[in-house]
Short mmCIF file of C-alpha atoms in Angstrom, two decimals:
data_model
loop_
_atom_site.label_atom_id
_atom_site.label_comp_id
_atom_site.label_asym_id
_atom_site.label_seq_id
_atom_site.Cartn_x
_atom_site.Cartn_y
_atom_site.Cartn_z
CA UNK A 150 0.08 0.07 0.10
CA UNK A 151 1.50 3.90 -0.95
CA UNK A 152 2.01 6.40 1.66
CA UNK A 153 -0.20 8.11 -0.24
CA UNK A 154 -3.12 5.31 0.37
CA UNK A 155 -2.14 4.68 3.86
CA UNK A 156 -2.82 8.07 4.72
CA UNK A 157 -5.89 8.15 2.63
CA UNK A 158 -7.48 5.10 4.31
CA UNK A 159 -5.79 6.86 7.75
CA UNK A 160 -7.99 9.36 7.04
CA UNK A 161 -10.95 7.93 6.26
CA UNK A 162 -10.93 5.53 9.32
CA UNK A 163 -10.54 9.04 11.79
CA UNK A 164 -14.08 10.32 9.93
CA UNK A 165 -15.68 7.45 10.76
CA UNK A 166 -14.48 6.85 14.25
CA UNK A 167 -14.68 9.73 15.89
CA UNK A 168 -12.67 10.11 19.44
CA UNK A 169 -16.05 10.65 21.13
CA UNK A 170 -17.16 7.70 19.15
CA UNK A 171 -13.97 5.69 20.94
CA UNK A 172 -14.84 7.05 23.97
CA UNK A 173 -18.13 5.85 24.17
CA UNK A 174 -16.55 2.17 22.99
CA UNK A 175 -14.62 2.02 25.93
CA UNK A 176 -17.30 3.24 28.75
CA UNK A 177 -19.09 0.07 27.23
CA UNK A 178 -16.38 -2.45 27.34
CA UNK A 179 -16.04 -1.09 31.51
CA UNK A 180 -19.64 -1.54 31.74
CA UNK A 181 -19.34 -5.08 30.90
CA UNK A 182 -16.52 -5.49 32.81
CA UNK A 183 -17.89 -4.09 35.29
CA UNK A 184 -20.96 -6.57 34.95
CA UNK A 185 -19.16 -9.54 34.80
CA UNK A 186 -17.03 -8.46 37.96
CA UNK A 187 -20.37 -7.77 40.25
CA UNK A 188 -22.31 -10.62 39.16
CA UNK A 189 -19.31 -13.76 39.95
CA UNK A 190 -17.91 -11.44 42.71
CA UNK A 191 -21.02 -10.76 44.51
CA UNK A 192 -22.22 -15.21 43.32
CA UNK A 193 -18.82 -17.37 43.39
CA UNK A 194 -18.75 -17.73 47.06
CA UNK A 195 -21.73 -17.11 49.35
CA UNK A 196 -21.15 -17.60 53.17
CA UNK A 197 -22.99 -17.35 55.65
CA UNK A 198 -22.21 -13.72 57.80
CA UNK A 199 -23.79 -12.87 61.02
CA UNK A 200 -27.57 -14.72 59.86
CA UNK A 201 -29.56 -12.85 63.31
CA UNK A 202 -31.04 -16.00 65.19
CA UNK A 203 -32.76 -16.02 68.91
CA UNK A 204 -32.66 -19.27 70.75
CA UNK A 205 -34.63 -20.60 73.78
CA UNK A 206 -34.91 -23.21 76.24
CA UNK A 207 -32.66 -25.15 78.03
CA UNK A 208 -29.04 -24.00 78.18
CA UNK A 209 -30.35 -20.78 75.98
CA UNK A 210 -27.85 -18.69 76.76
CA UNK A 211 -24.54 -21.59 76.81
CA UNK A 212 -25.77 -23.04 73.00
CA UNK A 213 -25.74 -19.01 71.98
CA UNK A 214 -22.50 -18.00 73.06
CA UNK A 215 -21.56 -21.54 71.29
CA UNK A 216 -22.60 -20.47 68.09
CA UNK A 217 -21.75 -17.26 67.91
CA UNK A 218 -18.34 -18.31 68.77
CA UNK A 219 -18.22 -20.06 65.43
CA UNK A 220 -15.20 -20.06 63.37
CA UNK A 221 -15.86 -17.52 60.47
CA UNK A 222 -18.81 -16.24 62.90
CA UNK A 223 -21.41 -17.01 60.30
CA UNK A 224 -24.64 -16.41 63.34
CA UNK A 225 -25.51 -13.96 65.23
CA UNK A 226 -27.42 -15.14 68.01
CA UNK A 227 -29.66 -13.83 70.53
CA UNK A 228 -32.00 -15.19 74.04
CA UNK A 229 -35.26 -15.45 73.88
CA UNK A 230 -37.03 -15.83 76.17
CA UNK A 231 -39.47 -18.66 75.21
CA UNK A 232 -40.25 -20.92 71.94
CA UNK A 233 -43.62 -19.05 72.04
CA UNK A 234 -41.87 -15.88 71.35
CA UNK A 235 -38.64 -17.52 69.00
CA UNK A 236 -41.80 -18.58 66.73
CA UNK A 237 -43.07 -15.36 66.66
CA UNK A 238 -39.36 -13.42 66.05
CA UNK A 239 -38.96 -15.38 62.85
CA UNK A 240 -42.60 -15.13 61.59
CA UNK A 241 -42.14 -11.60 61.52
CA UNK A 242 -39.11 -11.86 60.12
CA UNK A 243 -36.50 -9.95 63.07
CA UNK A 244 -34.49 -12.93 62.85
CA UNK A 245 -33.92 -15.26 60.60
CA UNK A 246 -34.82 -18.08 62.21
CA UNK A 247 -34.50 -19.25 66.02
CA UNK A 248 -33.04 -23.16 67.24
CA UNK A 249 -35.35 -23.65 70.80
CA UNK A 250 -33.02 -26.50 72.63
CA UNK A 251 -35.23 -28.75 74.45
CA UNK A 252 -34.88 -30.05 78.31
CA UNK A 253 -35.37 -33.45 78.20
CA UNK A 254 -33.61 -35.18 75.21
CA UNK A 255 -31.03 -34.32 73.15
CA UNK A 256 -33.16 -33.31 70.04
CA UNK A 257 -33.18 -29.79 69.35
CA UNK A 258 -36.12 -27.91 66.90
CA UNK A 259 -34.84 -25.42 64.66
CA UNK A 260 -37.79 -22.20 63.02
CA UNK A 261 -37.13 -21.41 60.02
CA UNK A 262 -38.98 -18.80 57.35
CA UNK A 263 -37.97 -19.82 53.38
CA UNK A 264 -40.50 -17.08 53.08
CA UNK A 265 -37.83 -14.51 54.32
CA UNK A 266 -35.70 -16.02 51.83
CA UNK A 267 -34.88 -19.81 51.24
CA UNK A 268 -30.65 -19.05 51.19
CA UNK A 269 -30.60 -18.30 54.52
CA UNK A 270 -32.71 -20.86 55.83
CA UNK A 271 -30.39 -23.32 54.53
CA UNK A 272 -27.30 -21.69 55.27
CA UNK A 273 -29.15 -21.77 59.27
CA UNK A 274 -30.06 -25.60 58.65
CA UNK A 275 -26.48 -26.22 57.47
CA UNK A 276 -24.74 -24.12 60.48
CA UNK A 277 -26.79 -25.73 63.19
CA UNK A 278 -26.64 -29.00 62.12
CA UNK A 279 -23.16 -28.92 62.20
CA UNK A 280 -23.37 -27.28 65.27
CA UNK A 281 -25.78 -30.12 66.58
CA UNK A 282 -23.55 -32.83 65.66
CA UNK A 283 -20.58 -31.84 67.45
CA UNK A 284 -22.37 -31.93 70.47
CA UNK A 285 -24.25 -35.06 69.87
CA UNK A 286 -27.40 -33.32 69.40
CA UNK A 287 -29.78 -33.94 66.16
CA UNK A 288 -32.13 -30.85 65.63
CA UNK A 289 -35.58 -31.43 63.15
CA UNK A 290 -35.87 -27.96 61.02
CA UNK A 291 -40.05 -26.27 60.42
CA UNK A 292 -40.40 -24.07 58.38
CA UNK A 293 -43.14 -21.94 60.06
CA UNK A 294 -43.27 -19.36 56.53
CA UNK A 295 -42.97 -21.67 53.80
CA UNK A 296 -43.05 -20.07 49.85
CA UNK A 297 -46.26 -19.82 47.49
CA UNK A 298 -47.50 -22.77 46.12
CA UNK A 299 -46.09 -20.63 42.86
CA UNK A 300 -43.21 -18.70 43.88
CA UNK A 301 -40.23 -21.34 43.38
CA UNK A 302 -36.58 -21.04 44.95
CA UNK A 303 -38.63 -17.89 46.29
CA UNK A 304 -37.71 -15.82 43.75
CA UNK A 305 -40.98 -14.02 42.05
CA UNK A 306 -40.68 -11.34 43.68
CA UNK A 307 -36.61 -10.34 43.27
CA UNK A 308 -37.88 -10.74 39.48
CA UNK A 309 -41.05 -8.40 39.95
CA UNK A 310 -38.49 -5.67 40.71
CA UNK A 311 -36.17 -6.26 38.57
CA UNK A 312 -38.85 -5.28 35.75
CA UNK A 313 -40.13 -2.62 37.46
CA UNK A 314 -36.64 -1.04 37.25
CA UNK A 315 -35.19 -2.18 33.78
CA UNK A 316 -39.36 -0.56 33.16
CA UNK A 317 -38.08 2.58 34.59
CA UNK A 318 -34.95 3.13 33.03
CA UNK A 319 -35.88 1.88 29.78
CA UNK A 320 -39.01 4.94 29.56
CA UNK A 321 -36.81 7.69 30.36
CA UNK A 322 -34.38 6.49 28.23
CA UNK A 323 -36.11 5.76 25.46
CA UNK A 324 -38.07 9.73 26.00
CA UNK A 325 -34.65 10.81 26.13
CA UNK A 326 -33.50 8.92 22.71
CA UNK A 327 -36.72 10.39 21.54
CA UNK A 328 -37.04 13.89 22.32
CA UNK A 329 -33.03 14.31 23.02
CA UNK A 330 -31.07 12.93 26.40
CA UNK A 331 -31.33 17.10 28.21
CA UNK A 332 -34.99 18.37 27.83
CA UNK A 333 -34.36 21.93 26.50
CA UNK A 334 -35.63 24.31 28.96
CA UNK A 335 -36.62 23.34 32.70
CA UNK A 336 -40.53 23.15 31.65
CA UNK A 337 -40.03 20.47 29.38
CA UNK A 338 -38.21 18.29 32.08
CA UNK A 339 -41.13 19.47 34.53
CA UNK A 340 -43.79 17.53 31.43
CA UNK A 341 -41.39 14.45 30.61
CA UNK A 342 -41.48 14.27 34.65
CA UNK A 343 -45.02 14.36 34.94
CA UNK A 344 -44.96 11.87 31.23
CA UNK A 345 -43.28 9.45 33.67
CA UNK A 346 -46.08 9.02 36.33
CA UNK A 347 -48.94 7.26 34.16
CA UNK A 348 -46.43 4.36 32.26
CA UNK A 349 -45.18 4.27 36.25
CA UNK A 350 -49.17 3.62 37.48
CA UNK A 351 -49.80 1.42 34.21
CA UNK A 352 -46.01 -0.44 34.79
CA UNK A 353 -46.68 -0.89 38.26
CA UNK A 354 -50.12 -2.13 38.89
CA UNK A 355 -49.66 -4.22 35.46
CA UNK A 356 -46.53 -5.86 37.24
CA UNK A 357 -48.99 -6.91 40.34
CA UNK A 358 -52.07 -8.24 37.48
CA UNK A 359 -49.38 -10.39 36.57
CA UNK A 360 -48.06 -12.32 39.65
CA UNK A 361 -51.47 -11.93 41.63
CA UNK A 362 -54.70 -13.05 39.97
CA UNK A 363 -53.20 -13.88 36.38
CA UNK A 364 -49.88 -16.14 37.74
CA UNK A 365 -50.96 -16.52 41.61
CA UNK A 366 -47.31 -16.47 42.12
CA UNK A 367 -47.54 -14.29 45.07
CA UNK A 368 -51.32 -13.84 45.59
CA UNK A 369 -53.74 -11.59 48.05
CA UNK A 370 -51.38 -8.66 47.46
CA UNK A 371 -52.12 -6.66 44.20
CA UNK A 372 -52.90 -3.03 45.74
CA UNK A 373 -50.00 -3.62 48.01
CA UNK A 374 -47.60 -4.68 45.40
CA UNK A 375 -49.14 -2.45 42.74
CA UNK A 376 -48.36 0.62 45.44
CA UNK A 377 -44.66 -0.62 45.68
CA UNK A 378 -44.11 -1.14 41.91
CA UNK A 379 -45.19 2.47 40.88
CA UNK A 380 -43.24 3.92 43.34
CA UNK A 381 -40.20 1.43 42.37
CA UNK A 382 -40.13 2.47 38.66
CA UNK A 383 -40.13 6.02 38.82
CA UNK A 384 -37.07 5.62 40.77
CA UNK A 385 -35.34 4.21 38.11
CA UNK A 386 -37.11 6.72 36.09
CA UNK A 387 -36.18 9.89 37.28
CA UNK A 388 -32.87 9.00 39.03
CA UNK A 389 -32.10 8.29 35.17
CA UNK A 390 -33.83 11.25 33.58
CA UNK A 391 -31.70 13.24 35.79
CA UNK A 392 -28.03 11.25 34.53
CA UNK A 393 -29.20 11.98 31.30
CA UNK A 394 -29.95 15.78 32.28
CA UNK A 395 -26.58 15.89 33.70
CA UNK A 396 -24.19 13.90 31.67
CA UNK A 397 -26.14 13.81 28.77
CA UNK A 398 -26.57 10.01 26.47
CA UNK A 399 -23.42 8.73 29.13
CA UNK A 400 -26.47 9.07 31.37
CA UNK A 401 -27.90 6.06 30.22
CA UNK A 402 -24.83 3.85 31.18
CA UNK A 403 -24.30 5.33 34.62
CA UNK A 404 -28.16 4.27 35.34
CA UNK A 405 -27.43 0.36 34.07
CA UNK A 406 -24.57 0.98 36.68
CA UNK A 407 -26.28 1.50 39.34
CA UNK A 408 -29.13 -0.97 38.68
CA UNK A 409 -28.18 -3.90 36.92
CA UNK A 410 -24.34 -3.62 37.88
CA UNK A 411 -24.10 -2.70 41.76
CA UNK A 412 -28.27 -2.90 42.09
CA UNK A 413 -29.13 -6.50 41.03
CA UNK A 414 -26.58 -9.09 42.68
CA UNK A 415 -26.34 -7.08 45.92
CA UNK A 416 -30.75 -6.91 45.50
CA UNK A 417 -30.93 -10.44 48.03
CA UNK A 418 -33.21 -11.89 45.25
CA UNK A 419 -30.80 -15.67 45.07
CA UNK A 420 -28.79 -15.19 48.24
CA UNK A 421 -30.26 -12.84 50.51
CA UNK A 422 -27.61 -9.90 52.21
CA UNK A 423 -26.42 -11.75 54.83
CA UNK A 424 -24.68 -14.14 52.31
CA UNK A 425 -22.98 -11.79 49.92
CA UNK A 426 -19.27 -10.60 50.86
CA UNK A 427 -18.90 -7.08 52.36
CA UNK A 428 -19.54 -4.67 49.08
CA UNK A 429 -23.17 -5.77 48.38
CA UNK A 430 -23.97 -6.85 51.75
CA UNK A 431 -23.23 -3.15 52.81
CA UNK A 432 -24.83 -0.92 49.62
CA UNK A 433 -27.95 -3.60 49.16
CA UNK A 434 -30.36 -1.66 51.34
CA UNK A 435 -29.77 1.23 50.20
CA UNK A 436 -30.37 0.62 46.70
CA UNK A 437 -34.23 0.75 45.31
CA UNK A 438 -33.46 -3.09 43.98
CA UNK A 439 -32.70 -4.90 47.07
CA UNK A 440 -34.74 -1.70 49.01
CA UNK A 441 -37.80 -3.02 46.84
CA UNK A 442 -37.04 -7.10 47.12
CA UNK A 443 -36.73 -6.69 50.71
CA UNK A 444 -40.15 -5.52 50.45
CA UNK A 445 -42.44 -7.81 48.98
CA UNK A 446 -41.36 -10.50 51.59
CA UNK A 447 -42.50 -8.35 54.14
CA UNK A 448 -45.72 -7.53 52.53
CA UNK A 449 -46.13 -11.30 51.19
CA UNK A 450 -44.42 -13.09 53.55
CA UNK A 451 -43.43 -11.59 56.98
CA UNK A 452 -45.99 -8.52 57.30
CA UNK A 453 -43.38 -6.63 59.27
CA UNK A 454 -42.78 -3.13 58.69
CA UNK A 455 -41.63 -1.81 55.25
CA UNK A 456 -41.48 2.21 56.13
CA UNK A 457 -37.53 1.87 56.54
CA UNK A 458 -37.18 0.70 52.61
CA UNK A 459 -40.12 2.97 51.33
CA UNK A 460 -38.17 6.11 52.35
CA UNK A 461 -35.33 4.31 50.58
CA UNK A 462 -36.60 4.03 47.50
CA UNK A 463 -38.83 7.55 47.96
CA UNK A 464 -35.16 8.92 48.46
CA UNK A 465 -34.81 8.23 45.03
CA UNK A 466 -38.02 9.13 43.35
CA UNK A 467 -37.57 13.07 45.05
CA UNK A 468 -33.60 13.19 44.75
CA UNK A 469 -33.90 12.58 41.01
CA UNK A 470 -37.07 14.51 40.31
CA UNK A 471 -34.89 17.42 41.92
CA UNK A 472 -31.48 16.87 40.34
CA UNK A 473 -33.47 16.45 36.69
CA UNK A 474 -35.35 20.28 37.28
CA UNK A 475 -32.90 21.64 38.25
CA UNK A 476 -29.90 21.12 36.70
CA UNK A 477 -32.55 21.20 33.21
CA UNK A 478 -31.91 24.91 31.66
CA UNK A 479 -34.58 27.47 33.24
CA UNK A 480 -34.35 28.49 29.51
CA UNK A 481 -33.46 27.56 25.69
CA UNK A 482 -29.94 27.73 25.08
CA UNK A 483 -28.69 29.19 22.26
CA UNK A 484 -28.50 25.99 20.06
CA UNK A 485 -32.09 24.81 20.66
CA UNK A 486 -33.25 28.73 19.74
CA UNK A 487 -31.17 28.52 16.26
CA UNK A 488 -32.90 24.79 15.41
CA UNK A 489 -36.17 26.88 16.87
CA UNK A 490 -34.93 29.73 14.30
CA UNK A 491 -34.26 27.46 10.83
CA UNK A 492 -37.25 25.64 11.44
CA UNK A 493 -39.58 28.15 11.01
CA UNK A 494 -37.56 29.79 8.05
CA UNK A 495 -37.94 25.81 6.46
CA UNK A 496 -41.61 27.04 7.59
#
């Protein structure tokens, strides 16, 4: 190839592939590698970490001290006054399990709640069974809060939350692609935010409709789940819009990083937070993915208080909306004004 021909090819490549394009491709590569690293890092070696367990019955204090002193501290034990109170704590999600020590035999009882997390119930059962055998005792496990018949492995709530969050950031991304990542004015930003509300309502109620009366996977909680879904859709939609206003098209990649790369593996779906490594265990409750998944379990199975989780999700909705409005231009910028003038001249 002659030097002039080579120079022509290089010039053609530079013209076709801009520095901005190279930067975007590099960004996609980084997100992809972060996706692999986050999911594999979270799930490749799940280990129990301070799972809350109540202990009741004969020699409860001594047993609790022995369990909390196990290598790696897989359990975090507390002593409760009676077997009845221990059962109540499990049924309401205050603890993941309860061990009741028999005073008349070497056969004890472990109460678990698979509805609060299958991986937790399984892990506690394995740890306690091994500890009991080392003391020459045996344990029988009773599931006080079993999964609904249509909720295999207890993953329905997790996938429901993912579906809502995906819908939220997709609709916000599509609006950005169709009308520009950055709204021309603050008024336009307000209109775009308002347009997200009916979508969130339809999406939230639609998801609840599918998992409750249609598929009977999480029966009997239509309105509670629907309301949660509306908030979750709005949380990802408003945050996506805010990131687009701040960073343009790059904001979509940041959304994927937040809700998919970090949010999904830390949400407590396949493995609950106590089974995850430190990073994912720490950030899980503070992201809509984790707060939403925990809320579904509380609403459907444990009947617990979800005010803390709802506060987290609502904070994302408010923060996303406020940032989107504040960061949007107060008036039409020169570029948009010129575009308007051009269209008016053509008319």
